[in-house]
mmCIF file of C-alpha atoms in Angstrom:
data_model
loop_
_atom_site.group_PDB
_atom_site.id
_atom_site.type_symbol
_atom_site.label_atom_id
_atom_site.label_comp_id
_atom_site.label_asym_id
_atom_site.label_seq_id
_atom_site.Cartn_x
_atom_site.Cartn_y
_atom_site.Cartn_z
ATOM 1 C CA MET A 882 27.004 172.669 257.005
ATOM 2 C CA THR A 883 28.515 175.313 254.754
ATOM 3 C CA PRO A 884 31.982 176.764 255.466
ATOM 4 C CA THR A 885 30.297 179.973 256.651
ATOM 5 C CA GLU A 886 28.115 178.041 259.076
ATOM 6 C CA ARG A 887 31.126 176.138 260.400
ATOM 7 C CA ASP A 888 33.007 179.411 260.918
ATOM 8 C CA ARG A 889 30.021 180.838 262.800
ATOM 9 C CA LEU A 890 29.896 177.749 265.039
ATOM 10 C CA LEU A 891 33.632 178.012 265.746
ATOM 11 C CA LEU A 892 33.236 181.686 266.680
ATOM 12 C CA PHE A 893 30.308 180.898 268.971
ATOM 13 C CA THR A 894 32.257 178.116 270.689
ATOM 14 C CA ALA A 895 35.223 180.426 271.308
ATOM 15 C CA ALA A 896 32.884 183.105 272.652
ATOM 16 C CA GLU A 897 31.249 180.598 275.023
ATOM 17 C CA LEU A 898 34.697 179.687 276.339
ATOM 18 C CA ALA A 899 35.409 183.391 276.885
ATOM 19 C CA ARG A 900 32.112 183.829 278.738
ATOM 20 C CA SER A 901 32.870 180.852 280.942
ATOM 21 C CA ARG A 902 36.326 182.121 281.854
ATOM 22 C CA ARG A 903 35.071 185.635 282.456
ATOM 23 C CA SER A 904 32.330 184.328 284.759
ATOM 24 C CA ARG A 905 35.118 182.809 286.863
ATOM 25 C CA GLY A 906 36.739 186.225 287.197
ATOM 26 C CA LEU A 907 39.516 185.670 284.667
ATOM 27 C CA ALA A 908 40.759 188.508 282.478
ATOM 28 C CA LEU A 909 40.462 187.632 278.800
ATOM 29 C CA ASN A 910 43.289 187.286 276.317
ATOM 30 C CA VAL A 911 43.292 188.444 272.682
ATOM 31 C CA PRO A 912 41.466 185.470 271.066
ATOM 32 C CA GLU A 913 38.893 185.296 273.866
ATOM 33 C CA ALA A 914 38.087 189.002 273.817
ATOM 34 C CA THR A 915 37.937 189.080 270.029
ATOM 35 C CA ALA A 916 35.582 186.095 269.890
ATOM 36 C CA LEU A 917 33.262 187.473 272.579
ATOM 37 C CA ILE A 918 32.914 190.870 270.918
ATOM 38 C CA ALA A 919 32.454 189.398 267.421
ATOM 39 C CA ASP A 920 29.857 186.899 268.667
ATOM 40 C CA THR A 921 27.931 189.676 270.414
ATOM 41 C CA VAL A 922 27.717 191.590 267.132
ATOM 42 C CA CYS A 923 26.503 188.476 265.274
ATOM 43 C CA GLU A 924 23.841 187.773 267.890
ATOM 44 C CA ALA A 925 22.702 191.392 267.895
ATOM 45 C CA ALA A 926 22.303 191.211 264.119
ATOM 46 C CA ARG A 927 20.325 187.997 264.492
ATOM 47 C CA ALA A 928 18.073 189.716 267.060
ATOM 48 C CA GLY A 929 17.122 192.421 264.580
ATOM 49 C CA TYR A 930 19.610 195.164 265.364
ATOM 50 C CA ARG A 931 20.776 197.495 262.609
ATOM 51 C CA LEU A 932 24.460 197.617 261.701
ATOM 52 C CA THR A 933 25.355 200.626 263.861
ATOM 53 C CA GLU A 934 23.383 199.233 266.812
ATOM 54 C CA ALA A 935 25.096 195.852 266.563
ATOM 55 C CA ILE A 936 28.518 197.525 266.492
ATOM 56 C CA GLU A 937 27.666 199.521 269.623
ATOM 57 C CA ALA A 938 26.484 196.323 271.335
ATOM 58 C CA GLY A 939 29.839 194.713 270.595
ATOM 59 C CA ARG A 940 31.742 197.767 271.774
ATOM 60 C CA ALA A 941 29.854 197.755 275.102
ATOM 61 C CA VAL A 942 30.690 194.167 276.098
ATOM 62 C CA LEU A 943 34.193 194.606 277.464
ATOM 63 C CA GLY A 944 36.174 197.374 279.084
ATOM 64 C CA PRO A 945 39.940 197.635 279.663
ATOM 65 C CA ASP A 946 39.572 196.029 283.109
ATOM 66 C CA ASP A 947 37.993 192.885 281.601
ATOM 67 C CA VAL A 948 41.058 191.907 279.570
ATOM 68 C CA LEU A 949 44.695 191.151 280.210
ATOM 69 C CA PRO A 950 47.182 194.052 280.192
ATOM 70 C CA GLY A 951 48.187 195.005 276.672
ATOM 71 C CA VAL A 952 45.128 193.516 274.959
ATOM 72 C CA PRO A 953 43.577 196.930 274.149
ATOM 73 C CA ASP A 954 46.884 197.931 272.556
ATOM 74 C CA VAL A 955 46.860 194.843 270.333
ATOM 75 C CA VAL A 956 43.168 194.677 269.451
ATOM 76 C CA THR A 957 42.327 198.128 268.113
ATOM 77 C CA GLU A 958 39.753 196.974 265.549
ATOM 78 C CA ILE A 959 37.608 193.864 265.062
ATOM 79 C CA GLN A 960 35.895 192.925 261.793
ATOM 80 C CA VAL A 961 33.162 190.305 261.547
ATOM 81 C CA GLU A 962 30.614 189.467 258.851
ATOM 82 C CA ALA A 963 27.157 189.209 260.400
ATOM 83 C CA VAL A 964 23.788 188.280 258.915
ATOM 84 C CA PHE A 965 21.271 191.093 259.324
ATOM 85 C CA ASP A 966 17.624 191.141 258.303
ATOM 86 C CA ASP A 967 18.597 192.671 254.957
ATOM 87 C CA GLY A 968 21.605 190.435 254.288
ATOM 88 C CA SER A 969 25.230 189.954 255.291
ATOM 89 C CA ARG A 970 27.204 193.029 256.311
ATOM 90 C CA LEU A 971 30.776 193.576 257.437
ATOM 91 C CA ALA A 972 30.735 195.067 260.929
ATOM 92 C CA VAL A 973 33.883 196.998 261.852
ATOM 93 C CA ILE A 974 34.240 197.591 265.598
ATOM 94 C CA THR A 975 36.796 200.317 266.231
ATOM 95 C CA ASP A 976 37.973 201.052 269.787
ATOM 96 C CA PRO A 977 36.416 197.710 270.868
ATOM 97 C CA PHE A 978 37.112 198.273 274.578
ATOM 98 C CA GLY A 979 36.150 201.934 274.713
ATOM 99 C CA GLY A 980 32.482 201.500 275.483
ATOM 100 C CA GLY A 981 32.967 200.207 278.999
ATOM 101 C CA SER A 982 31.834 196.913 280.450
ATOM 102 C CA LEU A 983 28.319 195.585 280.720
ATOM 103 C CA GLY A 984 29.222 194.315 284.193
ATOM 104 C CA ALA A 985 28.979 190.931 285.836
ATOM 105 C CA GLU A 986 25.812 190.027 283.991
ATOM 106 C CA ALA A 987 27.494 190.285 280.577
ATOM 107 C CA PRO A 988 28.515 186.614 280.217
ATOM 108 C CA GLY A 989 25.643 184.921 278.494
ATOM 109 C CA ALA A 990 23.405 187.961 278.923
ATOM 110 C CA VAL A 991 20.544 188.388 276.505
ATOM 111 C CA ILE A 992 20.588 191.675 274.620
ATOM 112 C CA PRO A 993 17.032 193.015 274.419
ATOM 113 C CA ALA A 994 15.956 193.532 270.839
ATOM 114 C CA PRO A 995 14.665 196.969 269.845
ATOM 115 C CA VAL A 996 11.170 197.428 268.566
ATOM 116 C CA PRO A 997 11.428 196.121 264.982
ATOM 117 C CA PRO A 998 10.524 198.402 262.089
ATOM 118 C CA PRO A 999 7.314 197.661 260.226
ATOM 119 C CA PRO A 1000 7.772 194.834 257.715
ATOM 120 C CA ALA A 1001 8.435 195.793 254.123
ATOM 121 C CA PRO A 1002 5.502 195.256 251.751
ATOM 122 C CA VAL A 1003 5.544 192.068 249.713
ATOM 123 C CA VAL A 1004 4.220 191.241 246.263
ATOM 124 C CA SER A 1005 3.271 187.819 244.931
ATOM 125 C CA VAL A 1006 4.710 186.643 241.632
ATOM 126 C CA GLU A 1007 3.942 183.432 239.750
ATOM 127 C CA VAL A 1008 7.148 181.891 238.408
ATOM 128 C CA ARG A 1009 7.422 179.077 235.844
ATOM 129 C CA ASN A 1010 10.659 177.196 235.210
ATOM 130 C CA THR A 1011 10.910 176.586 231.456
ATOM 131 C CA ALA A 1012 14.327 174.900 231.764
ATOM 132 C CA SER A 1013 14.912 171.156 231.845
ATOM 133 C CA VAL A 1014 16.821 171.336 235.132
ATOM 134 C CA PRO A 1015 15.847 172.649 238.585
ATOM 135 C CA ILE A 1016 16.786 176.238 239.392
ATOM 136 C CA SER A 1017 17.430 177.509 242.931
ATOM 137 C CA VAL A 1018 17.390 181.178 243.928
ATOM 138 C CA THR A 1019 18.947 182.391 247.174
ATOM 139 C CA SER A 1020 17.294 184.797 249.594
ATOM 140 C CA HIS A 1021 19.058 188.062 248.733
ATOM 141 C CA PHE A 1022 19.676 187.680 245.005
ATOM 142 C CA HIS A 1023 18.049 190.466 242.961
ATOM 143 C CA PHE A 1024 15.061 188.519 241.665
ATOM 144 C CA PHE A 1025 14.827 190.634 238.520
ATOM 145 C CA GLU A 1026 18.163 189.101 237.435
ATOM 146 C CA VAL A 1027 17.519 185.424 238.155
ATOM 147 C CA ASN A 1028 17.932 182.720 235.495
ATOM 148 C CA PRO A 1029 16.613 183.828 232.056
ATOM 149 C CA ARG A 1030 14.603 180.579 231.760
ATOM 150 C CA LEU A 1031 12.412 181.517 234.721
ATOM 151 C CA SER A 1032 9.279 183.117 233.306
ATOM 152 C CA PHE A 1033 7.553 185.826 235.387
ATOM 153 C CA ASP A 1034 6.860 189.554 235.420
ATOM 154 C CA ARG A 1035 10.423 190.902 235.457
ATOM 155 C CA GLY A 1036 9.320 194.495 235.860
ATOM 156 C CA LEU A 1037 7.425 193.657 239.048
ATOM 157 C CA ALA A 1038 10.514 191.946 240.459
ATOM 158 C CA TYR A 1039 12.827 194.916 239.896
ATOM 159 C CA GLY A 1040 14.431 196.056 243.147
ATOM 160 C CA ARG A 1041 13.053 193.069 245.048
ATOM 161 C CA ARG A 1042 14.302 189.797 246.527
ATOM 162 C CA LEU A 1043 12.647 186.674 247.907
ATOM 163 C CA ALA A 1044 10.762 187.286 251.154
ATOM 164 C CA VAL A 1045 12.448 184.325 252.879
ATOM 165 C CA PRO A 1046 14.947 184.111 255.784
ATOM 166 C CA ALA A 1047 18.517 185.187 255.040
ATOM 167 C CA GLY A 1048 20.665 182.349 253.740
ATOM 168 C CA SER A 1049 17.771 180.197 252.541
ATOM 169 C CA ALA A 1050 16.770 179.453 248.942
ATOM 170 C CA VAL A 1051 13.726 178.579 246.843
ATOM 171 C CA ARG A 1052 13.817 175.753 244.287
ATOM 172 C CA PHE A 1053 11.916 175.846 241.012
ATOM 173 C CA ASP A 1054 11.433 172.393 239.475
ATOM 174 C CA PRO A 1055 11.619 171.856 235.696
ATOM 175 C CA GLY A 1056 8.368 172.714 233.938
ATOM 176 C CA ALA A 1057 6.622 173.601 237.210
ATOM 177 C CA SER A 1058 5.073 176.860 238.367
ATOM 178 C CA ARG A 1059 4.955 178.243 241.885
ATOM 179 C CA THR A 1060 4.021 181.558 243.468
ATOM 180 C CA VAL A 1061 6.613 183.335 245.595
ATOM 181 C CA GLU A 1062 6.566 186.522 247.634
ATOM 182 C CA LEU A 1063 9.082 189.285 246.962
ATOM 183 C CA THR A 1064 10.092 192.143 249.231
ATOM 184 C CA ASP A 1065 12.057 195.331 248.592
ATOM 185 C CA ILE A 1066 15.853 195.170 248.754
ATOM 186 C CA GLY A 1067 16.835 197.313 251.725
ATOM 187 C CA GLY A 1068 19.905 199.238 252.774
ATOM 188 C CA ALA A 1069 21.555 201.456 250.185
ATOM 189 C CA ARG A 1070 19.669 199.622 247.397
ATOM 190 C CA VAL A 1071 22.764 199.028 245.303
ATOM 191 C CA VAL A 1072 23.120 195.790 243.314
ATOM 192 C CA ILE A 1073 26.634 194.912 242.156
ATOM 193 C CA GLY A 1074 27.346 191.793 240.130
ATOM 194 C CA ALA A 1075 24.383 189.389 239.981
ATOM 195 C CA ALA A 1076 23.664 189.009 236.242
ATOM 196 C CA GLY A 1077 24.997 192.468 235.413
ATOM 197 C CA LEU A 1078 21.621 193.874 234.368
ATOM 198 C CA VAL A 1079 21.788 196.679 236.953
ATOM 199 C CA ASP A 1080 25.291 196.787 238.470
ATOM 200 C CA GLY A 1081 24.707 199.962 240.457
ATOM 201 C CA PRO A 1082 22.036 201.941 242.332
ATOM 202 C CA LEU A 1083 18.565 200.516 241.781
ATOM 203 C CA ASP A 1084 16.818 203.865 242.044
ATOM 204 C CA ALA A 1085 19.086 205.960 239.834
ATOM 205 C CA ASP A 1086 17.439 207.849 237.002
ATOM 206 C CA GLY A 1087 16.920 205.531 234.050
ATOM 207 C CA ALA A 1088 18.259 202.452 235.874
ATOM 208 C CA PHE A 1089 15.009 200.500 235.562
ATOM 209 C CA GLU A 1090 14.571 201.270 231.863
ATOM 210 C CA ALA A 1091 18.186 200.390 231.087
ATOM 211 C CA ALA A 1092 17.941 197.119 233.022
ATOM 212 C CA MET A 1093 14.750 196.143 231.190
ATOM 213 C CA GLU A 1094 16.406 196.853 227.850
ATOM 214 C CA ARG A 1095 19.391 194.670 228.757
ATOM 215 C CA ALA A 1096 17.080 191.894 229.937
ATOM 216 C CA ARG A 1097 15.129 191.947 226.682
ATOM 217 C CA ALA A 1098 18.317 191.962 224.637
ATOM 218 C CA CYS A 1099 19.652 188.947 226.539
ATOM 219 C CA GLY A 1100 16.432 186.962 226.175
ATOM 220 C CA TYR A 1101 15.213 187.045 229.774
ATOM 221 C CA LEU A 1102 11.678 185.671 229.878
ATOM 222 C CA GLY A 1103 9.074 188.079 231.190
ATOM 223 C CA ALA A 1104 11.025 191.188 230.222
#
């Protein structure tokens, strides 16, 4: 397990303890309330909620009467990194006890998922690894900027990522070819870092042309 996965498991375990104690009628302390709210946001993200919806779900879990006196004065904001359909986002829950309580059914309750938006269109791209070592690409890396020794239609991959579950990766063996599906990068469509070919808004005027020029200059295959 990765450190992130271990942290998520620790948070879930703390939240389960909070749910158990709350089901017995106990008011929650600071760590218990924080864990329960943060876990609710993470589970809402996993269920397909958008960022604002997940934050509201977390805010609705507990009210002032569900926690020990003074807890709302101490915990005025909770931050948790959750994995949404379009990648990891930092959820900031302000006024975490202001939304009221979900009632006695809150411990362990299942949050109904909203009707999901239509899936983003995907394109198929044949990729050949010309390197002598295997190359792995993670789910939300801008595919246009992957390893220069991967040969494929770079222009077609601009603004897209692998159409695979968040946190997973695809391996390309040396000298082998495989076809992968790419989907549009969602959200604000801003790519910072990666290989530095874009480093800004994907859809800005001239961004595609400038990125292609940089890719050609740096020897990226398929550019």
